[in-house]
mmCIF file of C-alpha atoms and ligand atoms in Angstrom:
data_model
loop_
_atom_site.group_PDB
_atom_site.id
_atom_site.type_symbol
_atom_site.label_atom_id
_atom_site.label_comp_id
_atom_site.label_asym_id
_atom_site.label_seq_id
_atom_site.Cartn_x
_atom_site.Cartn_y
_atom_site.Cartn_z
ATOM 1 C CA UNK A 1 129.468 83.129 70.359
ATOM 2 C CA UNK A 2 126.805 85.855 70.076
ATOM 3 C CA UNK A 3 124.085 86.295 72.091
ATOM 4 C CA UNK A 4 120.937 84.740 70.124
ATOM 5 C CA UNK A 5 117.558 86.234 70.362
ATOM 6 C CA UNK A 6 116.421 82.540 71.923
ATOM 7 C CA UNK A 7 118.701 83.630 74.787
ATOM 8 C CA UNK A 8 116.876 84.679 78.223
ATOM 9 C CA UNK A 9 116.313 88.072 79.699
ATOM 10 C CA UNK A 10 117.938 87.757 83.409
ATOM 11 C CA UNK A 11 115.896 89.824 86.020
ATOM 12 C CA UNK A 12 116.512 90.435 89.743
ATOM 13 C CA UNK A 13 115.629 91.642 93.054
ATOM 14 C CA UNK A 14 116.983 91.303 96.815
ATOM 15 C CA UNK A 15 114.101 89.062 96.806
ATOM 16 C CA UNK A 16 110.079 88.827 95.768
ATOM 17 C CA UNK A 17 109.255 92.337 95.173
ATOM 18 C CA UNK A 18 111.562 92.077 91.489
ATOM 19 C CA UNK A 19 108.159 89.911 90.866
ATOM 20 C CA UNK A 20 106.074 92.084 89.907
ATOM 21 C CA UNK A 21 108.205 93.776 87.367
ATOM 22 C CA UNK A 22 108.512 90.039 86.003
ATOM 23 C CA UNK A 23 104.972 89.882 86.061
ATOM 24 C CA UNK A 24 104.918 93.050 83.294
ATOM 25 C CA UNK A 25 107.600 91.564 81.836
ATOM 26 C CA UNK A 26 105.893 88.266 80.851
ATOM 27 C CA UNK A 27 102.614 90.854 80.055
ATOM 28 C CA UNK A 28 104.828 92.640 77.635
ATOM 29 C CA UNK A 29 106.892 90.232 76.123
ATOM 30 C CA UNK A 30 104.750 86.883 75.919
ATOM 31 C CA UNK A 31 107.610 85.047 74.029
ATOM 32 C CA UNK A 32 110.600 85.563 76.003
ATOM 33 C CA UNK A 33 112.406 83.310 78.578
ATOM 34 C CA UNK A 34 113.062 84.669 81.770
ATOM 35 C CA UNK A 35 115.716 83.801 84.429
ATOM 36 C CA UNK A 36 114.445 85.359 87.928
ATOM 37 C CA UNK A 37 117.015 85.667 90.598
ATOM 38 C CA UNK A 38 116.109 86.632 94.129
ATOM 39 C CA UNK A 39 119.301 87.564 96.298
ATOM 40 C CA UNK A 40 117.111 86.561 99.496
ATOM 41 C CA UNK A 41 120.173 85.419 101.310
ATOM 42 C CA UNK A 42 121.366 89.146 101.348
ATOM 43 C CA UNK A 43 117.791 90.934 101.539
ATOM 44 C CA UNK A 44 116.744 93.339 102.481
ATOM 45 C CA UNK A 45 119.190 95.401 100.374
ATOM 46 C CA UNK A 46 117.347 98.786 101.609
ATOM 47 C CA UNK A 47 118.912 98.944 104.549
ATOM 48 C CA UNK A 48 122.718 97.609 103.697
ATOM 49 C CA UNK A 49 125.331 100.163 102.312
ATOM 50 C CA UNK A 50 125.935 100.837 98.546
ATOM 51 C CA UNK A 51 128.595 99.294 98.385
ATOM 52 C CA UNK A 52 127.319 95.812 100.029
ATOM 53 C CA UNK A 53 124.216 96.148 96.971
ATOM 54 C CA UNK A 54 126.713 97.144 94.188
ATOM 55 C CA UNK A 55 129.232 93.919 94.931
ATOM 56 C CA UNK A 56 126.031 92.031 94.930
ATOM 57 C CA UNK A 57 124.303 93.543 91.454
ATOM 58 C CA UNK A 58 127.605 93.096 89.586
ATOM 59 C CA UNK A 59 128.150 89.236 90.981
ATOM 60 C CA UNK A 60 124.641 88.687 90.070
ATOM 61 C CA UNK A 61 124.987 89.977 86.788
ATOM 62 C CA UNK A 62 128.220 87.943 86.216
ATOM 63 C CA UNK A 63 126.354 84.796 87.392
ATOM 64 C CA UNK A 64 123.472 85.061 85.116
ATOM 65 C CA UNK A 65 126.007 86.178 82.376
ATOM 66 C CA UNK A 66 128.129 83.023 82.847
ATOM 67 C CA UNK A 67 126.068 80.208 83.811
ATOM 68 C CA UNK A 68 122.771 81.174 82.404
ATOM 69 C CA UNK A 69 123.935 83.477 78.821
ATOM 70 C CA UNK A 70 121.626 86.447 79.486
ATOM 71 C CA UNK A 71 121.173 88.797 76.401
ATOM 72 C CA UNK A 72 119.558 91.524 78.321
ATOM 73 C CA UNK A 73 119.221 92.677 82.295
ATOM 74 C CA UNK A 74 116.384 93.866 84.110
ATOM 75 C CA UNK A 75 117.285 95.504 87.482
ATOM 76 C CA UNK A 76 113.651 94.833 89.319
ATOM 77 C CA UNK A 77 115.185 96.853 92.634
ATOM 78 C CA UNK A 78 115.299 100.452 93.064
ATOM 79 C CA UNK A 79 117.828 99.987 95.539
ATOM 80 C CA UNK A 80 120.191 98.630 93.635
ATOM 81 C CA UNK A 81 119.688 100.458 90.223
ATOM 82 C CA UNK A 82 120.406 103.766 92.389
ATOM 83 C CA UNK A 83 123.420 101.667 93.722
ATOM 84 C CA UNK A 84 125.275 100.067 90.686
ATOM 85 C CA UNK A 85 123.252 100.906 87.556
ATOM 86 C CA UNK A 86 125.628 102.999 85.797
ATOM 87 C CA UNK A 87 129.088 101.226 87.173
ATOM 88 C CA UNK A 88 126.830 98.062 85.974
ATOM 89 C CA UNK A 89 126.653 99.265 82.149
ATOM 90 C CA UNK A 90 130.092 100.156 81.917
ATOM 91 C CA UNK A 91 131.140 97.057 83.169
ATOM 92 C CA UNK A 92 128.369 94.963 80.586
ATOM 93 C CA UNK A 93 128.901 98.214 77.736
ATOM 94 C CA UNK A 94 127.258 94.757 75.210
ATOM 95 C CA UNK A 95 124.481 93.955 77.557
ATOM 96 C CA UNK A 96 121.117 96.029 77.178
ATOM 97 C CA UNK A 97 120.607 97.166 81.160
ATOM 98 C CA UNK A 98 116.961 98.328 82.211
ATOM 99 C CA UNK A 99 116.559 99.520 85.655
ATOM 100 C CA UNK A 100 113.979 100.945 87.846
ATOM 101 C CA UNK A 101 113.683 104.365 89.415
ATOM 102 C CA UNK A 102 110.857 105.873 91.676
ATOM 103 C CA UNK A 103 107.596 106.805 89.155
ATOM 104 C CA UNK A 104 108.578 110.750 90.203
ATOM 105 C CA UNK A 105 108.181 111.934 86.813
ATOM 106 C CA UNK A 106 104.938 109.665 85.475
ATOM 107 C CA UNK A 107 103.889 111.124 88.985
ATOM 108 C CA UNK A 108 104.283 114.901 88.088
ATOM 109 C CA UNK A 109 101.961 113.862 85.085
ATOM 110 C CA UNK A 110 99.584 112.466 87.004
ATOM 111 C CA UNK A 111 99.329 114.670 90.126
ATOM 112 C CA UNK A 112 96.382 117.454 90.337
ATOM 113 C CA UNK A 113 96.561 118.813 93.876
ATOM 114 C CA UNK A 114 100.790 119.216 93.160
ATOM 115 C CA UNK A 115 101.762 117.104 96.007
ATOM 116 C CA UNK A 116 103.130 113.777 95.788
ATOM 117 C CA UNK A 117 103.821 111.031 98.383
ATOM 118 C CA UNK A 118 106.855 108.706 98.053
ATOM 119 C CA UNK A 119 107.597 105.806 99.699
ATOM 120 C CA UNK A 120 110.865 104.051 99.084
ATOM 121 C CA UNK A 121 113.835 101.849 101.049
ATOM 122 C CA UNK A 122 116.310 104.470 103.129
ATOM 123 C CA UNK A 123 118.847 103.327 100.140
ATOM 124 C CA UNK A 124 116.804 104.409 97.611
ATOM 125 C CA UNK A 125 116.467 107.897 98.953
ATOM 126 C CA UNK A 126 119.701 108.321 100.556
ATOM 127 C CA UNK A 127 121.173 107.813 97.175
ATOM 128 C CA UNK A 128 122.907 110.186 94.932
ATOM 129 C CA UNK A 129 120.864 109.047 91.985
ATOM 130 C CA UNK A 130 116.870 109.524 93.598
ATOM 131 C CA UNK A 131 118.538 113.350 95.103
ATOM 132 C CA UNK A 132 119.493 114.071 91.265
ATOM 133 C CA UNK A 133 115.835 112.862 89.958
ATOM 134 C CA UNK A 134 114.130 114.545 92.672
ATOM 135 C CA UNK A 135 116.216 118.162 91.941
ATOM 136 C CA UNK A 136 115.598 117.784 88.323
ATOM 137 C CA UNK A 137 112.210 117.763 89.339
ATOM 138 C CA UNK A 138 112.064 121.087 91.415
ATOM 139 C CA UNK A 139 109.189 123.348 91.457
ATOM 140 C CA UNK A 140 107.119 120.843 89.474
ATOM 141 C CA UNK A 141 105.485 119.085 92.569
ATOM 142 C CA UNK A 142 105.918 119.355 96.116
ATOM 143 C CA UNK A 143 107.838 115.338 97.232
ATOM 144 C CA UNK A 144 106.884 113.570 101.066
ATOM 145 C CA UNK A 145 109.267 111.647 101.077
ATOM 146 C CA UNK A 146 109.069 108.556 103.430
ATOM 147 C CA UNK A 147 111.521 105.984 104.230
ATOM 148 C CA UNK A 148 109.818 102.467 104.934
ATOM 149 C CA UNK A 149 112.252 100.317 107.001
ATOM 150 C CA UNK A 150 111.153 96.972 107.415
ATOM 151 C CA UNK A 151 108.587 96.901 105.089
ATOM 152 C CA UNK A 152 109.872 94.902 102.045
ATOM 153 C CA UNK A 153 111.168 92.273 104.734
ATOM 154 C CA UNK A 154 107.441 92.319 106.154
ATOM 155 C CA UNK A 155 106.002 91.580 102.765
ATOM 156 C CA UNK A 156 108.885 88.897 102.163
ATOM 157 C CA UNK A 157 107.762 87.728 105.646
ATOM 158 C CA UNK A 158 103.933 87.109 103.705
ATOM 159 C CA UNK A 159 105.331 84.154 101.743
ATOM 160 C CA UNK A 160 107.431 82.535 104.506
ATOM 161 C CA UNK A 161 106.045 79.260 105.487
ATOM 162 C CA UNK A 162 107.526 79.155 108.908
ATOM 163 C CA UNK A 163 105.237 82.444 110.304
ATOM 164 C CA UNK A 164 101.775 83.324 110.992
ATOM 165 C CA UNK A 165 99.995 84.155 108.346
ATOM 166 C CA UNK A 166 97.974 86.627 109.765
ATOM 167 C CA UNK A 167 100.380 88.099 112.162
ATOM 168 C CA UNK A 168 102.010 88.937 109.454
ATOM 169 C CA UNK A 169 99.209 90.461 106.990
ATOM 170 C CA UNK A 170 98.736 92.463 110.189
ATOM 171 C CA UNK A 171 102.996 93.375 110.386
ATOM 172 C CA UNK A 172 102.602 94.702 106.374
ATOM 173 C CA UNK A 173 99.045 96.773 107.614
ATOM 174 C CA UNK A 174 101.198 98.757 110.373
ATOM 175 C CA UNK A 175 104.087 99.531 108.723
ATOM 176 C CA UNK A 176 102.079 100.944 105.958
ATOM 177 C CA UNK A 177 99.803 102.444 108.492
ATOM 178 C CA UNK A 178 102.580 103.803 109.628
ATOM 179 C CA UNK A 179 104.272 105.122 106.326
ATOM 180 C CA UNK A 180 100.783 106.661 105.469
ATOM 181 C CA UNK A 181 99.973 108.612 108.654
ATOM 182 C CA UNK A 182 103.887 110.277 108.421
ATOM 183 C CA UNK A 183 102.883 111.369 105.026
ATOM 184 C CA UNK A 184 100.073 113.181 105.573
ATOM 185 C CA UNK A 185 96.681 113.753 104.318
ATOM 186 C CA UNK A 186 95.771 112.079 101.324
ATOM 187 C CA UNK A 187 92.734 112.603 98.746
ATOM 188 C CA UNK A 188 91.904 115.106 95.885
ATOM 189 C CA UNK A 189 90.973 118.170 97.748
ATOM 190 C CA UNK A 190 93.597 121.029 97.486
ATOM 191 C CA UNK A 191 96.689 120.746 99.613
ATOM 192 C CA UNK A 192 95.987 116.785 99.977
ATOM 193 C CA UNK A 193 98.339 114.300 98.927
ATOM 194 C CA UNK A 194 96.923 113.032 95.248
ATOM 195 C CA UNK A 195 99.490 110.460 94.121
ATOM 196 C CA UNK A 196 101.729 107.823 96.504
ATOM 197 C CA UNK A 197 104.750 106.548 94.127
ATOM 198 C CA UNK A 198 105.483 102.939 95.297
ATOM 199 C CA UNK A 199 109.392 103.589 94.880
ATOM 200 C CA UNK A 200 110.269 99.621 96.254
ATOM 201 C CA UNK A 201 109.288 96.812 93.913
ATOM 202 C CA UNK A 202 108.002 94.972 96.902
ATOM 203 C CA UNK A 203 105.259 97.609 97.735
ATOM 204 C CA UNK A 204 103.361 96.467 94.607
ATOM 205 C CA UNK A 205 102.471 93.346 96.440
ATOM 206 C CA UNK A 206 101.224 95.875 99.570
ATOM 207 C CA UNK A 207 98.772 97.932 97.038
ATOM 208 C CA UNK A 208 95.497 96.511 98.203
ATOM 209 C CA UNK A 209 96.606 97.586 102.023
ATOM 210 C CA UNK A 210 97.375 100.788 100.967
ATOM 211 C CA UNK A 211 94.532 101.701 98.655
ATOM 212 C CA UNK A 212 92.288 100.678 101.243
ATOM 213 C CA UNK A 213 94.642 103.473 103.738
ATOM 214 C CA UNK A 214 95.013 106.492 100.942
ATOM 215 C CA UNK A 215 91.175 105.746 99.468
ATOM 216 C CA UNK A 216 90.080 105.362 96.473
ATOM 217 C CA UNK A 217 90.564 109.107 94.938
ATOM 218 C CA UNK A 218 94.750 108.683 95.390
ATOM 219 C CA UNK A 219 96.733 107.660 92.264
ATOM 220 C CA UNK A 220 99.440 104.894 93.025
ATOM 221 C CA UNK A 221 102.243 104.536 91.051
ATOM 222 C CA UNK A 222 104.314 102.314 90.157
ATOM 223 C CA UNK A 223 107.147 101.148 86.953
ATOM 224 C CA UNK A 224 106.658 97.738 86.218
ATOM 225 C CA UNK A 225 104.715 98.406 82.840
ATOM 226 C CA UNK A 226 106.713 101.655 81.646
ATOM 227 C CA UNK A 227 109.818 99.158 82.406
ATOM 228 C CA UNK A 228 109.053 96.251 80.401
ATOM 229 C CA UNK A 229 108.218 98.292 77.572
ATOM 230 C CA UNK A 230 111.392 100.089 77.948
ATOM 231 C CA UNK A 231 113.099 96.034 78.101
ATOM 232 C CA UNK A 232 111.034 95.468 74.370
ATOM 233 C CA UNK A 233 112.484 99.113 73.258
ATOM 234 C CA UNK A 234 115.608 97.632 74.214
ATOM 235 C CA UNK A 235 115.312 94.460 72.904
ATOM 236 C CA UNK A 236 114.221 95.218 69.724
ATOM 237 C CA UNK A 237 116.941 97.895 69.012
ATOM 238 C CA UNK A 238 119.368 94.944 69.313
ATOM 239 C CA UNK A 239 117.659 92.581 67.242
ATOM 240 C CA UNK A 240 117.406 90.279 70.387
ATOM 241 C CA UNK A 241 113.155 90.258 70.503
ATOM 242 C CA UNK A 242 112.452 86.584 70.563
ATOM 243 C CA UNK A 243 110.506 85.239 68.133
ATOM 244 C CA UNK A 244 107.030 85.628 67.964
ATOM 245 C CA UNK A 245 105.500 81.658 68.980
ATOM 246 C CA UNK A 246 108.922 81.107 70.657
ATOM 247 C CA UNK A 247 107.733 78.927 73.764
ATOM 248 C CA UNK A 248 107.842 81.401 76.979
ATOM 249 C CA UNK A 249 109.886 79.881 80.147
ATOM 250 C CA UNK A 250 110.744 80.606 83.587
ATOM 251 C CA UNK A 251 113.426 79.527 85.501
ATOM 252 C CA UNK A 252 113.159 80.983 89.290
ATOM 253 C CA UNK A 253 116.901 81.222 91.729
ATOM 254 C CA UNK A 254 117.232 81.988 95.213
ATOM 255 C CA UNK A 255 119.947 82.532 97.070
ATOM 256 C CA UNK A 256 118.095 81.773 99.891
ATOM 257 C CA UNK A 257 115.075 79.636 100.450
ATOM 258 C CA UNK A 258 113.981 78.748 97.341
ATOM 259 C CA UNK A 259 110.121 78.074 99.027
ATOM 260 C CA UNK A 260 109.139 81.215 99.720
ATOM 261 C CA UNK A 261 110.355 82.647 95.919
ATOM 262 C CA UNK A 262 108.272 79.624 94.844
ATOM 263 C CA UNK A 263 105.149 80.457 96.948
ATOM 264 C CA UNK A 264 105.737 84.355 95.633
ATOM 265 C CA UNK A 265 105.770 82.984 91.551
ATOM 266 C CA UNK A 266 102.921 80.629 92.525
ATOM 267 C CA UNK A 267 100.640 83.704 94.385
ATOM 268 C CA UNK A 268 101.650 86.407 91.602
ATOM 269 C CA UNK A 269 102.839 85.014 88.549
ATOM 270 C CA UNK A 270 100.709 81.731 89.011
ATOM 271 C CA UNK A 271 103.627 79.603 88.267
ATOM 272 C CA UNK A 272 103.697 75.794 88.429
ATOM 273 C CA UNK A 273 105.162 74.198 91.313
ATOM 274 C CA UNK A 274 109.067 73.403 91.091
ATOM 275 C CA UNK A 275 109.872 76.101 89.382
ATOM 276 C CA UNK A 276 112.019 77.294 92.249
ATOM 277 C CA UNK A 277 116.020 76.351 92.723
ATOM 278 C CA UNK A 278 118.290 77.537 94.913
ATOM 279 C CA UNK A 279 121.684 78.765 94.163
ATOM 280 C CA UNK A 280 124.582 80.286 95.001
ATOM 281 C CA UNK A 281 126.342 83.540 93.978
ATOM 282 C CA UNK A 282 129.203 84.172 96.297
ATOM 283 C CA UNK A 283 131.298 87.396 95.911
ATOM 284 C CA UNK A 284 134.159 87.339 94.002
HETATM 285 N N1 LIG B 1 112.716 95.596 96.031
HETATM 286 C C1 LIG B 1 113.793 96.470 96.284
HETATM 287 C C2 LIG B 1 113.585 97.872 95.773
HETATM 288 O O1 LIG B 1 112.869 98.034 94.809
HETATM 289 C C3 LIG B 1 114.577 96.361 97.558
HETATM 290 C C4 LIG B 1 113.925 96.049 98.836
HETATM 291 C C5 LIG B 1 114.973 95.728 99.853
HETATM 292 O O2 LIG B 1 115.626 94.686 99.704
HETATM 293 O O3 LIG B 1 115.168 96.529 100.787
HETATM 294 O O4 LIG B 1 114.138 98.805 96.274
#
């Protein structure tokens, strides 16, 4: 049978961070439902091979093809659009694919002082995919480029209910300490860093940390808006916008504990409780 426009949008992460792309998801397209699946069994992707995040993305996308009739995909993970994006449309060539990508060109826009700070998981930026965006981008900005191992774990890690709050605020605060200090010098002056592109989906849910660290003059960037309204382009080119009125609804999946997705949705997206199942999505 045909996909129907009353059919959900699947969207997914390695595990919280795909959030807030959900969250401009739900801004842009009020009507939809939305199946959310967070591979937290297998997080963080970042620091696994491509290979390990590609067999995931395409199992994923099977599952929520299969059990839950999808009409469109959004890829909330940098990691694993640079990983398995473009084997991922061949394999769907029917299904309407959005992915994200580090904000390098919305940066080049936005930049005044011509350099540009990126933080991003080592898979992101060891990737063929981020070294083709960043060469098509030569001479148009000078990139920092700075790997942030452990940090979307850390911000995971503010959700869990089995660790110290605090410690853990305090965990997120260093590592993007850290990150900051290896960049450089930020602000609006000449030769200062102007504009940070958050390149992880997770390091939306860090912003407040690291606006206080960069100050207030520094741009951050990030895709979740330009990618939902890419998912409505998408969308509506197919004929597969759900009806205006249509009830919205949100079904949330974790591969692993489906508590800390759930206290995530109910800290960002302000969803009601239960909303959270787990599930499983072995390899083939
Ligand atoms: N949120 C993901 C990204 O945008 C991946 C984080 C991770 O699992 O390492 O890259």
């Amino acid at each position: 049978m045909p996909v129907q426009p009353g059919a959900p949008v699947g969207v997914f992460d390695s595990g919280i961070g795909g959030l807030s792309v959900l969250r401009a998801l739900q801004a842009e397209l009020p009507h939809e439902r939305f199946v959310y699946l967070a591979d937290t069994a297998h997080a963080p992707y970042g620091e696994r091979g491509d290979a390990f995040v590609a067999a995931r993305t395409h199992a994923i996308a099977d599952h929520l093809q299969a059990v839950h009739g999808i009409k469109a995909l959004v890829v909330a993970c940098n990691t694993a659009t640079a990983a398995a994006i473009h084997e991922l449309r061949a394999r769907h060539p029917a299904l309407p694919v959005v992915g994200v990508e580090p904000a390098l060109k919305p940066a080049v826009t936005a930049t005044r002082t011509g350099r540009i700070g990126v933080m991003a998981t080592r898979g992101t930026l060891a990737s063929a995919k981020f070294g083709r965006l960043l060469a098509s981008l030569q001479g148009q900005a000078e990139f920092l480029i700075q790997p942030c191992p452990g940090l979307a774990l850390a911000i995971e890690g503010l959700v869990a209910s089995d660790v110290d709050a605090a410690a853990q605020a305090a965990r997120v605060e260093a590592l993007c300490a850290d990150a900051v200090a290896a960049l450089g010098s930020f602000g609006d002056a000449p030769g200062q860093i102007d504009t940070l592109v958050l390149g992880c989906t997770h390091y939306v849910f860090a912003e407040p940390v690291l606006r206080r660290l960069v100050g207030p003059a520094v741009q951050l960037v990030e895709t979740g808006a330009p990618v939902a309204r890419q998912a409505r382009r998408l969308l509506a080119q197919a004929g597969l916008l759900a009806a205006d009125g249509a009830p919205p609804a949100l079904a949330l999946l974790a591969t692993g504990d489906p508590r800390q997705l759930q206290a995530a949705a109910a800290r960002w997206l302000a969803a009601p409780a239960g909303t959270a199942q787990a599930v499983e999505v072995p390899l083939p």
